[in-house]
Tab-separated table of C-alpha atoms in Angstrom:
chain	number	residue	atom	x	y	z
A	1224	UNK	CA	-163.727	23.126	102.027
A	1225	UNK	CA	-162.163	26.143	103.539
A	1226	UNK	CA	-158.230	25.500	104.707
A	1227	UNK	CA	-158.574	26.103	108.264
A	1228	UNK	CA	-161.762	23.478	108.192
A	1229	UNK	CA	-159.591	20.802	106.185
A	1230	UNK	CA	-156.958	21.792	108.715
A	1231	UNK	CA	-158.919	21.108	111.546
A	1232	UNK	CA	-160.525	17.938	110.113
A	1233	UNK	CA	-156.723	16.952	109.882
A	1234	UNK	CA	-155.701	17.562	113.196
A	1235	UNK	CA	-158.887	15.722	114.441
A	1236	UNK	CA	-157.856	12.551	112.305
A	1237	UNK	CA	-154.273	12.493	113.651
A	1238	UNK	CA	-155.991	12.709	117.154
A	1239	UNK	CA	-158.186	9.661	116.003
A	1240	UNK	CA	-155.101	7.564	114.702
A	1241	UNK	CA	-153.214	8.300	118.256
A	1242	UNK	CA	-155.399	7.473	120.617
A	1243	UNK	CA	-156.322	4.472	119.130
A	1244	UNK	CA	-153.099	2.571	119.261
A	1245	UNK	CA	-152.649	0.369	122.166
A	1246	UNK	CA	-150.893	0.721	124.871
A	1247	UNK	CA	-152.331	4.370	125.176
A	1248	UNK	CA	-149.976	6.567	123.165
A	1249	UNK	CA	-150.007	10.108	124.990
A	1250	UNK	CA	-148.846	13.291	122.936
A	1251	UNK	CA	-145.766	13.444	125.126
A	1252	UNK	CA	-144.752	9.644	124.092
A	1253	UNK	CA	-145.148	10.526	120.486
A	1254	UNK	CA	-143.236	13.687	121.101
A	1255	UNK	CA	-140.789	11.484	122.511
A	1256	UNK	CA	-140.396	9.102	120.066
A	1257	UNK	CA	-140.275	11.441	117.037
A	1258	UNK	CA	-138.154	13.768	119.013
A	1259	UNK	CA	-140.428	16.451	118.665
A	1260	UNK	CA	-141.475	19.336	121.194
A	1261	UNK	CA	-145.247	18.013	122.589
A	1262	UNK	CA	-146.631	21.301	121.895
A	1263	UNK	CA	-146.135	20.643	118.691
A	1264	UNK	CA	-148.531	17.425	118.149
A	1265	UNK	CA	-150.929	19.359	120.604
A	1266	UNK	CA	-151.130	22.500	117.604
A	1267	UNK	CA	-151.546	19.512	114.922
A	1268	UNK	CA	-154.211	17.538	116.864
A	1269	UNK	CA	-155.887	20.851	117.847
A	1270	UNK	CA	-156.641	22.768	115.074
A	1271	UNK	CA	-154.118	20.791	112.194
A	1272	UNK	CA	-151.503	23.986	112.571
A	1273	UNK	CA	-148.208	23.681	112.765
A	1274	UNK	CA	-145.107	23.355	110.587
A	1275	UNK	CA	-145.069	20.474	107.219
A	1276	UNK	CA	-141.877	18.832	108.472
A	1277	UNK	CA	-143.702	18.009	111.809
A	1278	UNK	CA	-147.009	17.519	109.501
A	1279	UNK	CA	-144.383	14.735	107.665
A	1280	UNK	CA	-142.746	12.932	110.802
A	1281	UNK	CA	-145.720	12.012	112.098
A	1282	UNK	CA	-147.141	10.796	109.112
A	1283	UNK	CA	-144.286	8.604	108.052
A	1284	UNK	CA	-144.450	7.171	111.982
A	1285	UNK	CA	-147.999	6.587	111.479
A	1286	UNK	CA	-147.844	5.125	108.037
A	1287	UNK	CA	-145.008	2.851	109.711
A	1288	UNK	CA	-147.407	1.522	111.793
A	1289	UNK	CA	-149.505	0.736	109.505
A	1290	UNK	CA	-152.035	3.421	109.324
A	1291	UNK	CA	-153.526	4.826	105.729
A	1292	UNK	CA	-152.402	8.152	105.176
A	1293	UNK	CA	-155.183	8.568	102.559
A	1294	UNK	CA	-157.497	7.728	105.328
A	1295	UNK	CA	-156.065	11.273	107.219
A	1296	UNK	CA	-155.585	13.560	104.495
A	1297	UNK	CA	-158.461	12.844	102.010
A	1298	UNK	CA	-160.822	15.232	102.560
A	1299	UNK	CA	-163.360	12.669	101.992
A	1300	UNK	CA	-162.404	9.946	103.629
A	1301	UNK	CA	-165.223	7.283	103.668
A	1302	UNK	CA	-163.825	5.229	100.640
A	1303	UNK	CA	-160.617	4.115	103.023
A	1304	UNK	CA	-159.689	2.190	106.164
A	1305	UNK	CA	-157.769	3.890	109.197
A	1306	UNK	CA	-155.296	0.874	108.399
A	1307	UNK	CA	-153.758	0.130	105.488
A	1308	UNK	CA	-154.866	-3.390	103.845
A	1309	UNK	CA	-151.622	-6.184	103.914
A	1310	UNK	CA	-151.347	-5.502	100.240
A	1311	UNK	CA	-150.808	-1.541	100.628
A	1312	UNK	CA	-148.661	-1.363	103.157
A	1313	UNK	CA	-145.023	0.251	102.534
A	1314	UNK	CA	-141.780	1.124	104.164
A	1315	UNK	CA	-142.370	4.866	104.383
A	1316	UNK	CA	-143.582	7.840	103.000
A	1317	UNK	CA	-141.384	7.868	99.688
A	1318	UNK	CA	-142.376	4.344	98.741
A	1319	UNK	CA	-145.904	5.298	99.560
A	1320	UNK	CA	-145.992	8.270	96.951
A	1321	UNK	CA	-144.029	5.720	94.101
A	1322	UNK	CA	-147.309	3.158	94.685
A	1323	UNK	CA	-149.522	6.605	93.551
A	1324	UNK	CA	-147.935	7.311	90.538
């Protein structure tokens, strides 16, 4: 797959993940939270550009909530849940990469 496709497909995914938590999570509430400019999820939702720390907050917030970060980032994706099952679940993104190895 070509980068700016997987990019894209990215950027859709993360759109996916935030609009389906409950209560409505808006790109400026996210922004918010993570302390990060809204026009910078907008760039990652849109068309999966933008920088890799930004790329990184969001996924640590997501995988916080629960969500499976293989689920977002494999490029392939239909082997894995948007949440993570009880028993995969993790404290954040450095504990996530330890389970991998």
């Amino acid at each position: 797959m070509e980068t700016a496709a997987f990019q894209a497909l990215v950027g859709k995914r993360l759109l996916e993940i935030r609009t389906s938590i409950k209560p409505k999570l808006t790109q400026m509430r996210l922004a918010q939270e993570l302390d990060l400019n809204q026009g910078n999820i907008q760039r990652l939702e849109s068309a999966g550009r933008g920088t890799v720390e930004n790329l990184l907050v969001i996924l640590n917030y997501y995988l916080k909530q629960d969500f499976n970060l293989n689920y977002i980032l494999a490029e392939d994706n239909s082997r894995f849940t948007p949440r993570l099952r009880p028993e995969d679940k993790v404290e954040n993104l450095d504990s996530y990469f330890e389970r991998l190895e």
